[in-house]
Coordinates of N, CA, C and O in Angstrom, one line a residue:
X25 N 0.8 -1.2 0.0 CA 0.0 0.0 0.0 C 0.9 1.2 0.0 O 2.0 1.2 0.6
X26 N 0.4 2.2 -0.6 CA 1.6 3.4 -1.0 C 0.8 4.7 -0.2 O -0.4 4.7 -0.1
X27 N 1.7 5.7 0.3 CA 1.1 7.0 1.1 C 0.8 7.4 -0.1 O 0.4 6.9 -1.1
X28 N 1.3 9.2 0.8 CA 1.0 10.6 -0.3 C 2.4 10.8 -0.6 O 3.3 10.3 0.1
X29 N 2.7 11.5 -1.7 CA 4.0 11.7 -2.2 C 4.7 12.0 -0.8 O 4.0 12.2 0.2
X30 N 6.3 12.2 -0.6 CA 7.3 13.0 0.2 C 7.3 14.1 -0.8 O 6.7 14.4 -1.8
X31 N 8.7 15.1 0.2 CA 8.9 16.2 -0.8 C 10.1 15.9 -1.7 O 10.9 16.8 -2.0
X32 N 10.4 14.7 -2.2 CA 11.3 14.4 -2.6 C 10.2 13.5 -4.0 O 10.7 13.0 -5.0
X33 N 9.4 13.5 -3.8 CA 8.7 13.2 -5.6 C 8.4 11.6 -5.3 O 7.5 11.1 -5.9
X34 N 9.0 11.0 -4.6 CA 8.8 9.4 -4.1 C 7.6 9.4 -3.1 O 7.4 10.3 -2.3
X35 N 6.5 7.9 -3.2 CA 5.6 7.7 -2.5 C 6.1 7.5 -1.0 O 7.2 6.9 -0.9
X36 N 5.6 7.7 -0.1 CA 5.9 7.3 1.3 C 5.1 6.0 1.6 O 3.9 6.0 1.4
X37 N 5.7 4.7 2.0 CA 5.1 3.5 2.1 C 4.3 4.3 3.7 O 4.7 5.2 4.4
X38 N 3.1 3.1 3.8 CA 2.7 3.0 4.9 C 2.5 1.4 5.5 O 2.4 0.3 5.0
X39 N 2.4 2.1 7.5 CA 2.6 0.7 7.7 C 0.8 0.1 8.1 O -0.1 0.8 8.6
X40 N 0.8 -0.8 7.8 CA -0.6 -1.3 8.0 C -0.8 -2.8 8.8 O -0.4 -3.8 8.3
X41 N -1.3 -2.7 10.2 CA -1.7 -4.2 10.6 C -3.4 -4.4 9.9 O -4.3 -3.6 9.8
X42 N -3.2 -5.8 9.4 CA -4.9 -6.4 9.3 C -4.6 -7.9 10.8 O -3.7 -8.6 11.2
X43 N -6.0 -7.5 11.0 CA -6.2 -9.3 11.9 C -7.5 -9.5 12.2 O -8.2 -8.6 12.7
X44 N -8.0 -10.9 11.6 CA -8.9 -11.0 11.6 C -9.4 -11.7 13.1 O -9.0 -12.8 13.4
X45 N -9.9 -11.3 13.7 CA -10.7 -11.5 15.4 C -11.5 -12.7 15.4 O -12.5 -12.6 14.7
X46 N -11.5 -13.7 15.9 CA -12.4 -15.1 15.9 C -14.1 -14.4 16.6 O -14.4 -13.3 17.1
X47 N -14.7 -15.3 16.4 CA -16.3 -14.9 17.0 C -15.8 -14.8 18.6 O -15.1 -15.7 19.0
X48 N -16.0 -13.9 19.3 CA -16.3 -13.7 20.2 C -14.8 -14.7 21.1 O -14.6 -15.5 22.0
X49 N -14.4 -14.2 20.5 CA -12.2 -14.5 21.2 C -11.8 -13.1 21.5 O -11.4 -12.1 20.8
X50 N -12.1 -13.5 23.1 CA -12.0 -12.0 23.8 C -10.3 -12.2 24.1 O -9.7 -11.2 24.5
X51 N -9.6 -13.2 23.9 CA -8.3 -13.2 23.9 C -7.8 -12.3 23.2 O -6.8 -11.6 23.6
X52 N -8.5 -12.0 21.7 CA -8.2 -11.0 20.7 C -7.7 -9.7 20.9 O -6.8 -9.1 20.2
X53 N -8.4 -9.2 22.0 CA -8.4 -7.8 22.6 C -7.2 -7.3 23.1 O -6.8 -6.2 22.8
X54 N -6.3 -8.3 23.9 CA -5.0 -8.1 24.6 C -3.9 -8.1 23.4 O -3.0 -7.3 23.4
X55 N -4.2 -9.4 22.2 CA -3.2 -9.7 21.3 C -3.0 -8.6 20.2 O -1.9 -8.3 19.7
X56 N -4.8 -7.7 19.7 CA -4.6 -6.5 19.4 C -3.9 -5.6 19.5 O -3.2 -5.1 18.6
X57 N -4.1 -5.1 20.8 CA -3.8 -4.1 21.0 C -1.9 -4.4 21.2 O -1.2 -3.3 21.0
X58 N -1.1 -5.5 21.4 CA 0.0 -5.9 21.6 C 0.5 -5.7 20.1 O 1.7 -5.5 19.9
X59 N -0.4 -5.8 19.0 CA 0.3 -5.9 17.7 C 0.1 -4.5 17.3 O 0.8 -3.9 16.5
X60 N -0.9 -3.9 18.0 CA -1.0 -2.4 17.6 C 0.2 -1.4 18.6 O 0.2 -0.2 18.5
X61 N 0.8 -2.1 19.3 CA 1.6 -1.2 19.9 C 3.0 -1.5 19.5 O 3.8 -0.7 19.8
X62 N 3.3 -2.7 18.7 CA 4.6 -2.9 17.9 C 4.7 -2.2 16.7 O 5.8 -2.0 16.1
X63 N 2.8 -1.8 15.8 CA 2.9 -1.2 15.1 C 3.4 0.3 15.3 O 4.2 0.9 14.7
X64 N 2.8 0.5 16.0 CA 3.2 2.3 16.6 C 4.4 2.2 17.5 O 4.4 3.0 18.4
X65 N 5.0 1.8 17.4 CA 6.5 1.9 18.3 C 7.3 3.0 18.5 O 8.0 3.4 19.4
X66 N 7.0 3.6 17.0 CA 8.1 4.7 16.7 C 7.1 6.1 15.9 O 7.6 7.1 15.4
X67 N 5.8 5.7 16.1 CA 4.8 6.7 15.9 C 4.3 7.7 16.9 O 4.1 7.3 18.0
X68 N 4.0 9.0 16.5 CA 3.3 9.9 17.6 C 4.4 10.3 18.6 O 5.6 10.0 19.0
X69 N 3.4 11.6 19.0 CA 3.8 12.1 20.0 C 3.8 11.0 21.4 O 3.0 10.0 21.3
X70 N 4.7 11.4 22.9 CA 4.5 10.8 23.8 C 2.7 10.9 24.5 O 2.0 11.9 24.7
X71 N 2.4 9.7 24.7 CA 0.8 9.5 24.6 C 0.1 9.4 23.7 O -1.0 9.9 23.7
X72 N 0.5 8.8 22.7 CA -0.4 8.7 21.6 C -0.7 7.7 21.1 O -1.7 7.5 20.5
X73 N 0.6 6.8 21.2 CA 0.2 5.3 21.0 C -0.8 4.6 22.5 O -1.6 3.6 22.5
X74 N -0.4 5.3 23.3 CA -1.5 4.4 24.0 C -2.5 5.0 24.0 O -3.4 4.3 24.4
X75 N -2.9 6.2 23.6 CA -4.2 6.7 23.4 C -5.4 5.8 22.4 O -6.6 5.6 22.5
X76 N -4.1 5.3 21.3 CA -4.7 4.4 20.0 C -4.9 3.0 20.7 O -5.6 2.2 20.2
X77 N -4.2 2.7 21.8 CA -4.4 1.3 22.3 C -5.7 1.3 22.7 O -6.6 0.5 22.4
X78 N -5.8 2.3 23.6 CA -6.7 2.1 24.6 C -8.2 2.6 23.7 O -9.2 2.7 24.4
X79 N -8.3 3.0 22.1 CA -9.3 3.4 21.6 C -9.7 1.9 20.8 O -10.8 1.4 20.9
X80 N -8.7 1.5 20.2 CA -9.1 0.4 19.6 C -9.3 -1.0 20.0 O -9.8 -1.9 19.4
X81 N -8.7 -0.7 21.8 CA -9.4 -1.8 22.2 C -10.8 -1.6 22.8 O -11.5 -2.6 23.1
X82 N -11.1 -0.5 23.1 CA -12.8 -0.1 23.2 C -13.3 -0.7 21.9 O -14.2 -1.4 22.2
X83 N -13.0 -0.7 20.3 CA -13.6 -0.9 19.1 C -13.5 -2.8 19.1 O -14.3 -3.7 18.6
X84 N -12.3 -2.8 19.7 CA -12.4 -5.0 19.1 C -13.7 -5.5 20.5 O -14.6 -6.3 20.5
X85 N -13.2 -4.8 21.3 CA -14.3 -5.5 22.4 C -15.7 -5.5 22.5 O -16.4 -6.2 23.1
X86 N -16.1 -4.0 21.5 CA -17.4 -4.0 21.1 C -17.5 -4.5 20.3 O -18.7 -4.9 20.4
X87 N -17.0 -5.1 19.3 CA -16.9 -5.8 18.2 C -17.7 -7.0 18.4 O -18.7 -7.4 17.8
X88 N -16.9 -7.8 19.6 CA -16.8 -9.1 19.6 C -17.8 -9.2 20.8 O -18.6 -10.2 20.7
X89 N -17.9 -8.5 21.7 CA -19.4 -8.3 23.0 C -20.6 -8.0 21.9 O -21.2 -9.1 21.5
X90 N -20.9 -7.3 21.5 CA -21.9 -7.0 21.2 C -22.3 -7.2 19.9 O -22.9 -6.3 19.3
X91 N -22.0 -8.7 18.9 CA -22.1 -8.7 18.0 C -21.9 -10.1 17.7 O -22.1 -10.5 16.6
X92 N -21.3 -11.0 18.7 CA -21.1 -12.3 18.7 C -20.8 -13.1 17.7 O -21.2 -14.2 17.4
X93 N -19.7 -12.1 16.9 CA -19.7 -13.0 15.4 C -18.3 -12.2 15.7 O -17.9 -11.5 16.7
X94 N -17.3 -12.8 13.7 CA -15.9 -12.3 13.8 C -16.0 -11.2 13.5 O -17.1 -10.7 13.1
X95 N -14.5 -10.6 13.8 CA -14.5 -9.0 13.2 C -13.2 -9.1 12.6 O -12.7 -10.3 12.6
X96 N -12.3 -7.9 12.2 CA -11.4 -7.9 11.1 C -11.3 -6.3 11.8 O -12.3 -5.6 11.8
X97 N -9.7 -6.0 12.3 CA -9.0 -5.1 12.7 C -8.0 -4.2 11.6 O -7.0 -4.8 11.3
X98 N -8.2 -3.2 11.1 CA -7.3 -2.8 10.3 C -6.8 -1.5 10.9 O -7.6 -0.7 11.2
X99 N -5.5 -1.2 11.2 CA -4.6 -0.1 11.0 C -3.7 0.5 10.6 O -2.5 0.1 10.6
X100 N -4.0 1.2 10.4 CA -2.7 2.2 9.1 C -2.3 3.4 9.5 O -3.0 4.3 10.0
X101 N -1.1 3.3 9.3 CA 0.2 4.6 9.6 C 0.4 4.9 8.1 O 0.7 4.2 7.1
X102 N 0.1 6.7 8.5 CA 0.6 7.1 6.9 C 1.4 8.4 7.5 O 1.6 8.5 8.7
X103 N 1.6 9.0 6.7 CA 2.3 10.6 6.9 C 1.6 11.5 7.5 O 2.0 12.5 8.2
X104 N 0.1 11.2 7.4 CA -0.8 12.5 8.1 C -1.3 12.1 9.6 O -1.9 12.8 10.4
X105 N -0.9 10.1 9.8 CA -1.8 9.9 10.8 C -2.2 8.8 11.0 O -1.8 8.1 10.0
X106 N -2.9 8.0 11.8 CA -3.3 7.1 12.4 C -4.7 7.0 12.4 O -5.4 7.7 13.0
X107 N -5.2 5.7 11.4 CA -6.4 5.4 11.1 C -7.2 3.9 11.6 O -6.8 3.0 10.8
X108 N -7.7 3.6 12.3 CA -7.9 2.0 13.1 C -9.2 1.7 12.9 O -9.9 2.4 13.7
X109 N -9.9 0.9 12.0 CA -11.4 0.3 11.9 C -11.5 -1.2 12.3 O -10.8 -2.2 12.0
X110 N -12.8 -1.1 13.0 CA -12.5 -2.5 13.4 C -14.1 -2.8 12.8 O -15.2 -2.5 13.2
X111 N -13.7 -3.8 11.4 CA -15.6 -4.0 11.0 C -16.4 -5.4 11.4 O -15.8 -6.4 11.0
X112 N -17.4 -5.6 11.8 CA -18.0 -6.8 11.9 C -18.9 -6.7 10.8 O -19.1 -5.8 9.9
X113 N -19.6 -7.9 11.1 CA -20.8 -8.7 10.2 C -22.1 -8.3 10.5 O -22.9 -8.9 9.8
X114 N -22.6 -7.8 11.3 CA -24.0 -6.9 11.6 C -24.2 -5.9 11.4 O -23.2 -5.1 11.2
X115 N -25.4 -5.4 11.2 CA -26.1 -4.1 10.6 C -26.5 -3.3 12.1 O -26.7 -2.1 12.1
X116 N -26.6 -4.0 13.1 CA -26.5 -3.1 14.0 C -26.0 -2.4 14.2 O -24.9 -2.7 14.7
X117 N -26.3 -0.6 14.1 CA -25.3 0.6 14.3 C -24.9 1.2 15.8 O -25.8 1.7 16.5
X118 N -23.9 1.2 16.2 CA -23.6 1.1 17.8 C -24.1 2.7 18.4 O -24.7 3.2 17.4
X119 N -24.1 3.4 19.1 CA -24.4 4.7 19.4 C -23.6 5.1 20.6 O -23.8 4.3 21.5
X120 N -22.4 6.3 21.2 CA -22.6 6.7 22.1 C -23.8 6.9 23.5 O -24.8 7.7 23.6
X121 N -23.3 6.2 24.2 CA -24.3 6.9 25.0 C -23.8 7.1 26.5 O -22.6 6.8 26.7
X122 N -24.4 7.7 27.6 CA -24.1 8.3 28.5 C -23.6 6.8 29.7 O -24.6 6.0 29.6
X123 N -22.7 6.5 30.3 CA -22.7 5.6 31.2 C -23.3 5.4 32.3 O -23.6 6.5 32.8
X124 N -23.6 4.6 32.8 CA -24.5 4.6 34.1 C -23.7 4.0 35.1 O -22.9 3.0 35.1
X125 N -24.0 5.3 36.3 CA -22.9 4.5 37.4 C -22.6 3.4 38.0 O -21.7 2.8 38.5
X126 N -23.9 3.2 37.6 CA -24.4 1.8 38.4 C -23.7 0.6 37.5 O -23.5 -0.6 37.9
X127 N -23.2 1.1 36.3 CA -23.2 -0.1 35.5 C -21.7 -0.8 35.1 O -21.5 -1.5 34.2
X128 N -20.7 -0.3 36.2 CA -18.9 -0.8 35.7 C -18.5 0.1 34.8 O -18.8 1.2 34.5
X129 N -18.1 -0.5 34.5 CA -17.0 -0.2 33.0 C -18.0 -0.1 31.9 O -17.6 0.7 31.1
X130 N -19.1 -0.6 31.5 CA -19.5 -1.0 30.3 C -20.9 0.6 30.1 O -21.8 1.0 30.8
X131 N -20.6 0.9 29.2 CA -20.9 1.6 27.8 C -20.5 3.1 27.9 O -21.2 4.2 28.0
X132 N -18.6 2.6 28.0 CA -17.9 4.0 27.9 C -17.4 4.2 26.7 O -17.2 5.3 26.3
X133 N -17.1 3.0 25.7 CA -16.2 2.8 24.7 C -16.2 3.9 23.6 O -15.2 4.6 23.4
X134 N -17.6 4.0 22.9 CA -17.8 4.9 22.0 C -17.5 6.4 22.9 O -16.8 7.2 22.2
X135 N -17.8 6.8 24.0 CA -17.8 7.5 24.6 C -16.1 8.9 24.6 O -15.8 10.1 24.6
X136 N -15.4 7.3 24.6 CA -13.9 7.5 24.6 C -13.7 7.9 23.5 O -13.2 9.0 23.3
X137 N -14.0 7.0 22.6 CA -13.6 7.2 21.2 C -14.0 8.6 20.9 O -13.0 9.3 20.6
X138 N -15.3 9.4 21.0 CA -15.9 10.4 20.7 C -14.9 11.7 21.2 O -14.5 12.6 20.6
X139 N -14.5 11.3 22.8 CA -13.6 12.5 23.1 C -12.3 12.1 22.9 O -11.6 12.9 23.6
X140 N -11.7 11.2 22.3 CA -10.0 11.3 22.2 C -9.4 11.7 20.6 O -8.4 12.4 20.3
X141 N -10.8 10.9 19.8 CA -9.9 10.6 18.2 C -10.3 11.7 17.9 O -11.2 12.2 18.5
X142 N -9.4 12.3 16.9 CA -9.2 13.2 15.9 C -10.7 13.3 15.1 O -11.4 14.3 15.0
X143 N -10.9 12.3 14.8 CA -12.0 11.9 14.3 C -12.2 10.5 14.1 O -11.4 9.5 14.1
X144 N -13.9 10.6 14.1 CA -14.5 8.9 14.0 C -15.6 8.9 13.2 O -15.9 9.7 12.3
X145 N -16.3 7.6 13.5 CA -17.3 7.1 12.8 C -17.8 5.9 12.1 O -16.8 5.1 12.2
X146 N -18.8 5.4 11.5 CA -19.7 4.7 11.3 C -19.6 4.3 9.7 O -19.8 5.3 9.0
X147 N -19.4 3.4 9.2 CA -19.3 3.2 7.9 C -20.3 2.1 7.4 O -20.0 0.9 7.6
X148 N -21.6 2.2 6.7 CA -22.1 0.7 6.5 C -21.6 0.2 5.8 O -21.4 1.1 4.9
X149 N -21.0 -1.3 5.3 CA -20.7 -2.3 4.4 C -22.3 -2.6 4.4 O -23.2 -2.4 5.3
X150 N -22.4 -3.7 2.5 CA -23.5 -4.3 2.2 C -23.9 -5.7 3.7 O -25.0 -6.1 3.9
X151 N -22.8 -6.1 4.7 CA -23.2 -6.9 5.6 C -22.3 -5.9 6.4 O -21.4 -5.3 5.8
X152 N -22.6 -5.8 7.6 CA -22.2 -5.1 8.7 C -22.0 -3.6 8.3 O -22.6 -3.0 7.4
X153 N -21.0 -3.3 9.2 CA -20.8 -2.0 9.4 C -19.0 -1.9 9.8 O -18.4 -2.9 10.3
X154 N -18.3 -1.0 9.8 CA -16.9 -0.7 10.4 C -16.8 0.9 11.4 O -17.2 2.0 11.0
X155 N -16.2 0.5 12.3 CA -16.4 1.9 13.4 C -14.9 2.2 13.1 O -14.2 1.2 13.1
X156 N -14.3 3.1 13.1 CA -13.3 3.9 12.8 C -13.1 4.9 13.5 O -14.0 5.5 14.1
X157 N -11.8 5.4 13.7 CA -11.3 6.3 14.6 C -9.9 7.3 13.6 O -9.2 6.7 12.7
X158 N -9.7 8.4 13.9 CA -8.2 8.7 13.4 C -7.5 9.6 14.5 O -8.2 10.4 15.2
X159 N -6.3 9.5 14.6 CA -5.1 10.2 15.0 C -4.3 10.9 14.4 O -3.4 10.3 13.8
X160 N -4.6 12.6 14.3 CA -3.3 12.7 13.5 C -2.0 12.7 14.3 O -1.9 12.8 15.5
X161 N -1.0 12.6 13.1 CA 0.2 12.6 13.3 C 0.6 13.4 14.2 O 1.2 12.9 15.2
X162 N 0.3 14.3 14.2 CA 0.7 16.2 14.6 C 0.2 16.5 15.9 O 0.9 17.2 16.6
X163 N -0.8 15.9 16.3 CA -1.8 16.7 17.2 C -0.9 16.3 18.7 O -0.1 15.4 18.9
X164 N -1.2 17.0 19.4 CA -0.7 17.0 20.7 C -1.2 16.3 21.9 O -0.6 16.5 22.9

């Protein structure tokens, strides 16, 4: 896969993880985010690979919780930034919503995503859908 030009007239390669997530292999989540942190090793400012850790593992765990089927992790490092979709096989569209105290940990993810990434969002495929997040390069 090829970037955007440099200023030297040559394409800039990019680095890209794919992994495909078994049905509901919450083991997935830890090994994710481990391959997403060897991908970003030498990316971003300090805090920013774990900012992408800790977003895309909000995205595999909804994936695989609430959708009980596989999903397919993709992320790419290019020149402008950090892009992480994680798509399943359902047409169910996920929504932010407000967390309830009462309720642990569970339904902060989108929440995170909404105040960390650069930008996000919702993509339908003809079967499912893919939730997406970006990082730029730059940002602080």
């Amino acid at each position: 896969m090829e970037g955007t030009a440099d200023g030297g007239g040559e394409q800039a390669p990019e680095a890209q993880l794919r992994r495909r997530l078994g049905r509901a292999d919450l083991r997935a989540v830890p090994e994710s985010r481990h391959d997403l942190r060897q991908l970003l090793r030498n990316w971003g400012r300090p805090g920013q690979s774990e900012t992408a850790e800790l977003l895309a593992t909000e995205l595999v765990t909804n994936a695989l919780v609430h959708t009980d089927r596989a999903a397919v992790l993709t992320a790419t490092v290019g020149p402008r930034g950090l892009r992480v979709e994680v798509r399943d096989f359902v047409n169910h569209e996920p929504r932010p919503r407000v967390p309830d105290t009462d309720d642990g940990t569970h339904g902060r993810g989108l929440v995170l995503v909404e105040s960390l990434a650069d930008a996000w969002g919702i993509r339908a495929h003809g079967v499912g859908k893919a939730v997406w997040f970006e990082l730029d390069a730059d940002a602080a």
